[in-house]
Tab-separated table of C-alpha atoms in Angstrom:
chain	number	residue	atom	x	y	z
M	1	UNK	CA	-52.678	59.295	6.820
M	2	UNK	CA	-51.093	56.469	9.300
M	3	UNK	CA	-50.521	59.122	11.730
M	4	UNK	CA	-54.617	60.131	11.852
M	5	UNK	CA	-55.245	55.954	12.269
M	6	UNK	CA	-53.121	56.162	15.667
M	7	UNK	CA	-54.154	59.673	17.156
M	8	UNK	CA	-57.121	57.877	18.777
M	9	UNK	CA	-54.953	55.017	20.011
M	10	UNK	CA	-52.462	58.003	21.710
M	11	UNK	CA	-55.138	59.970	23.010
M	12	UNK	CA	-56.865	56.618	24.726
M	13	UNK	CA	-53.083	56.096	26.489
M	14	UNK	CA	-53.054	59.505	27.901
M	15	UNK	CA	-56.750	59.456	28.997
M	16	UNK	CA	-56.081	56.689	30.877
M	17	UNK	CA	-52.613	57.480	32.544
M	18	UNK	CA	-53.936	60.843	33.636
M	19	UNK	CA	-57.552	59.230	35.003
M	20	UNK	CA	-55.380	57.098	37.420
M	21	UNK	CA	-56.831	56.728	40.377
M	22	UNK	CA	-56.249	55.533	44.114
M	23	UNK	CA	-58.202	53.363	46.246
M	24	UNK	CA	-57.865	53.402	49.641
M	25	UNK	CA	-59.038	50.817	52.572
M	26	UNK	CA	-58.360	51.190	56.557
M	27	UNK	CA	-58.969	49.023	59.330
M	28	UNK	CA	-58.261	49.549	62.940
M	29	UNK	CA	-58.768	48.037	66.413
M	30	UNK	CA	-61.908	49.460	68.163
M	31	UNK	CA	-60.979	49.487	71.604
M	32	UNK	CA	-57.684	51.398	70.639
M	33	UNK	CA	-57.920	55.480	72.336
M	34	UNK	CA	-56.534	56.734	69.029
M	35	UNK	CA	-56.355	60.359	71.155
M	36	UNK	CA	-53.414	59.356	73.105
M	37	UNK	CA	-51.387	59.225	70.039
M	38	UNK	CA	-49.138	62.181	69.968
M	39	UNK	CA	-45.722	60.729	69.046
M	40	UNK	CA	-44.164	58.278	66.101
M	41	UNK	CA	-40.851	56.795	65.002
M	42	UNK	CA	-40.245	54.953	62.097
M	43	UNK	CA	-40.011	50.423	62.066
M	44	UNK	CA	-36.072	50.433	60.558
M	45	UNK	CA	-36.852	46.653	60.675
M	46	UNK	CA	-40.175	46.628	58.631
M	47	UNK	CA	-38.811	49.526	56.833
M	48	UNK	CA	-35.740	47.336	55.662
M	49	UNK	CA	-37.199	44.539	54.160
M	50	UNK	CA	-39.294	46.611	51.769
M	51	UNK	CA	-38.267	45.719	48.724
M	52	UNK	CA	-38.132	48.981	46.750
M	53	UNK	CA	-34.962	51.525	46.064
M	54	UNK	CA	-34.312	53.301	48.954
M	55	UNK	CA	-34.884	56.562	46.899
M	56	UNK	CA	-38.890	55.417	47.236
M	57	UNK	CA	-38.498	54.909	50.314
M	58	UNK	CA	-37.414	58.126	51.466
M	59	UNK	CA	-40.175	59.466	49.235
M	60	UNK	CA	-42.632	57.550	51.176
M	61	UNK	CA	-41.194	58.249	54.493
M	62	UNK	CA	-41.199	61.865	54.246
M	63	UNK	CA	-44.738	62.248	52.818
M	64	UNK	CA	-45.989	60.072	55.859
M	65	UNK	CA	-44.229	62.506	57.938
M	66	UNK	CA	-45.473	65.627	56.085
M	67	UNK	CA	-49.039	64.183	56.684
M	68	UNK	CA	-48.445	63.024	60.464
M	69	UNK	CA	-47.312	67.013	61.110
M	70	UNK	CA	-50.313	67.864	59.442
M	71	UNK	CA	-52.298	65.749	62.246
M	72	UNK	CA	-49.923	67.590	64.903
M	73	UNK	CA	-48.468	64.349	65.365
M	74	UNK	CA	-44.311	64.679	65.892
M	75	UNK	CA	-41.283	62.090	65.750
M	76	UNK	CA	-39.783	61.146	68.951
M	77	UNK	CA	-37.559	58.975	70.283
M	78	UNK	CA	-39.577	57.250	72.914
M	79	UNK	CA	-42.778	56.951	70.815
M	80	UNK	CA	-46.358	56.084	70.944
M	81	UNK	CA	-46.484	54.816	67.647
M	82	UNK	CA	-44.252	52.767	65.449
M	83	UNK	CA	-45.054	53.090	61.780
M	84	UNK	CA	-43.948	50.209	58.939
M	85	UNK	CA	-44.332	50.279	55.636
M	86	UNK	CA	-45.114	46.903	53.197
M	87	UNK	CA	-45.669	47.517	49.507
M	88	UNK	CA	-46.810	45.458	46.704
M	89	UNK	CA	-46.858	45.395	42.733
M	90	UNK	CA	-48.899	43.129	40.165
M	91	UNK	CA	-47.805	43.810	36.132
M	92	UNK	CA	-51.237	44.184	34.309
M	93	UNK	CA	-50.658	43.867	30.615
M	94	UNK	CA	-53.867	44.460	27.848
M	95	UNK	CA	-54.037	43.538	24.801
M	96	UNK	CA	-56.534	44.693	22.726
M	97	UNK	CA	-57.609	46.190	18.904
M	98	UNK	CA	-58.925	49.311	17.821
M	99	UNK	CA	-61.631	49.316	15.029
M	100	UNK	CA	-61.875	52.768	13.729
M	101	UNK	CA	-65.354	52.180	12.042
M	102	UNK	CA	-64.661	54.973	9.563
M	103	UNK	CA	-63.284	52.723	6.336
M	104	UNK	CA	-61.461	49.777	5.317
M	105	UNK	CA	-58.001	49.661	5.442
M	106	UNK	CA	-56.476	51.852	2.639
M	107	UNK	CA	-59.709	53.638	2.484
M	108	UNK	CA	-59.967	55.909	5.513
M	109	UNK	CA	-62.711	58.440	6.324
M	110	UNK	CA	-64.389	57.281	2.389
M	111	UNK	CA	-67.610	55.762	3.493
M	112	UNK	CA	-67.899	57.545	6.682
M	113	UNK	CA	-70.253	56.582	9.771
M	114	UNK	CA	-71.978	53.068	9.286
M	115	UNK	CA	-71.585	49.724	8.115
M	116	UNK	CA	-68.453	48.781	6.243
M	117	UNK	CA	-68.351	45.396	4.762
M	118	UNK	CA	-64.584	45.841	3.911
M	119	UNK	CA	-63.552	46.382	7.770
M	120	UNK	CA	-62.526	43.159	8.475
M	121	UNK	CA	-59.846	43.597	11.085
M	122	UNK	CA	-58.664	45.899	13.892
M	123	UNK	CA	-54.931	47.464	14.683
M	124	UNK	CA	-53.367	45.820	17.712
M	125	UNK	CA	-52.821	47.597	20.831
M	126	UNK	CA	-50.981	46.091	23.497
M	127	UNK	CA	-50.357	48.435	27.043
M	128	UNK	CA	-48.994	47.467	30.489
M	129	UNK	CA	-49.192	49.390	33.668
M	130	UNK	CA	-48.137	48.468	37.104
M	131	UNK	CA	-50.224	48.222	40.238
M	132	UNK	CA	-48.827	49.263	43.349
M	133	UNK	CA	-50.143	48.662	46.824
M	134	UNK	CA	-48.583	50.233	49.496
M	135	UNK	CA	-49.543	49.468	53.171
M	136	UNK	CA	-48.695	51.455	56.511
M	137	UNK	CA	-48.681	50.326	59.797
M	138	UNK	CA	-49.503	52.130	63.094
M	139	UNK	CA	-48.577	49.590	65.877
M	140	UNK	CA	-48.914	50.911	69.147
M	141	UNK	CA	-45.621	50.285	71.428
M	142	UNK	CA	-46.858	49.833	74.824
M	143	UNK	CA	-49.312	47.027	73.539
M	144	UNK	CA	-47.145	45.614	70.986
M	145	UNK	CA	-50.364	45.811	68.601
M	146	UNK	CA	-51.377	46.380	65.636
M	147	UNK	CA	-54.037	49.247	66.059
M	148	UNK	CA	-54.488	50.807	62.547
M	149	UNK	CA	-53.434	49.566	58.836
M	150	UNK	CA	-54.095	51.845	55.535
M	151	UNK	CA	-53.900	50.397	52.089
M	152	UNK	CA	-53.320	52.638	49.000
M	153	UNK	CA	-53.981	50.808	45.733
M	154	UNK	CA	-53.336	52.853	42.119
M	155	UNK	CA	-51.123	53.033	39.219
M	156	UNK	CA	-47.490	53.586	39.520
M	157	UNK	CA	-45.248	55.653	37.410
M	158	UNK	CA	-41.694	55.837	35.983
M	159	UNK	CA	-41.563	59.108	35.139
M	160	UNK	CA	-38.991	60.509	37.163
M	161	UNK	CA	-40.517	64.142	37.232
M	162	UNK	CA	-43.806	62.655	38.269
M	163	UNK	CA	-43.048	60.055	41.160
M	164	UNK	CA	-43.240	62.285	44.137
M	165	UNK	CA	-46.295	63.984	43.745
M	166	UNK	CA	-47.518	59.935	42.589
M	167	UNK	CA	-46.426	59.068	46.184
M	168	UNK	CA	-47.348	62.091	48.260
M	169	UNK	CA	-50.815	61.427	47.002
M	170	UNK	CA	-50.883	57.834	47.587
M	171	UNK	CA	-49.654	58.394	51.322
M	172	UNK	CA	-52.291	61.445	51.956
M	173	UNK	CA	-55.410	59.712	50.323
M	174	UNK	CA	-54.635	56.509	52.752
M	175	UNK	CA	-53.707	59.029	55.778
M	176	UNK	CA	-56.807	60.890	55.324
M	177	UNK	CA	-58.017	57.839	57.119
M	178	UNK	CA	-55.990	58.315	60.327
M	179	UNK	CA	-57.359	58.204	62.946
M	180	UNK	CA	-60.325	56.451	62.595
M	181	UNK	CA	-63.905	57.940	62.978
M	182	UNK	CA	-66.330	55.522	65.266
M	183	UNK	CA	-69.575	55.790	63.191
M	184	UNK	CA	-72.851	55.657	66.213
């Protein structure tokens, strides 16, 4: 019987892990001709300070490449573009209960739907998940400018089997944005 009190609680956790979602911002210079962008390389000194395992940030590296190909953008060594990476993480923990509303405790599923004068209390349910924000950088290396930033916010994961596909989606939902449409 304990087990049926918690299969609600375990079916809310996966409901929410698998509804994760990404949100993604952009924001980019105007007068920048984002046409004469053919070419990228890499910021080793943005890339360095990143403070993630090097593992993630090959990860992220190669899905920003995968997408750039995709845009028939290539790496070079005398680029128009130099791309940087910055990422950020906020710890969100909840605590909450969960009130069945089918019986007092001891007496589950008895009374039903309804009004239950015996249900005085909840079971507590504390979860955590991570926030990750991950930022990339187009600067443009004959101006030494800033001309287009993405932003990725979502849900990380530490499930090993899980973490690329996590991070090739984060980096293709914020490239989708690249480059810019001018709205008349």
């Amino acid at each position: 019987m304990k087990a049926i009190k918690f299969i609600p609680v375990l079916l809310l956790f996966i409901l929410s892990s698998c509804g994760s979602s990404i949100s993604v911002y952009s924001d980019f210079d105007k007068s920048a001709d984002f046409s004469q962008y053919k070419t990228y390389a890499f910021n080793k000194s943005s890339i360095d300070k990143v403070q993630i395992s090097s593992l993630d940030k090959k990860r992220i590296l190669q899905a920003i490449s995968t997408e750039l190909a995709k845009k028939g953008m290539s790496k070079s060594e005398n680029p128009d573009l130099l791309i940087g990476i910055f990422t950020k993480e906020k710890e969100q923990v909840d605590v909450s209960s969960y009130y069945g509303g089918w019986g007092g405790y001891g007496y589950p599923y008895r009374w039903g739907y309804g009004y239950n004068p015996y249900f005085w209390g909840g079971y507590p349910y504390v979860s955590s998940s991570v926030e990750g924000k991950l930022f990339i950088d187009f600067i443009d290396t004959k101006k030494n400018e800033l001309v287009w930033q993405g932003e990725g916010v979502g849900y990380l994961t530490q499930d090993r089997s899980q973490k690329e596909a996590v991070i090739n989606d984060f980096v293709a939902k914020i490239l989708m944005q690249y480059p810019p449409v001018l709205k008349k």
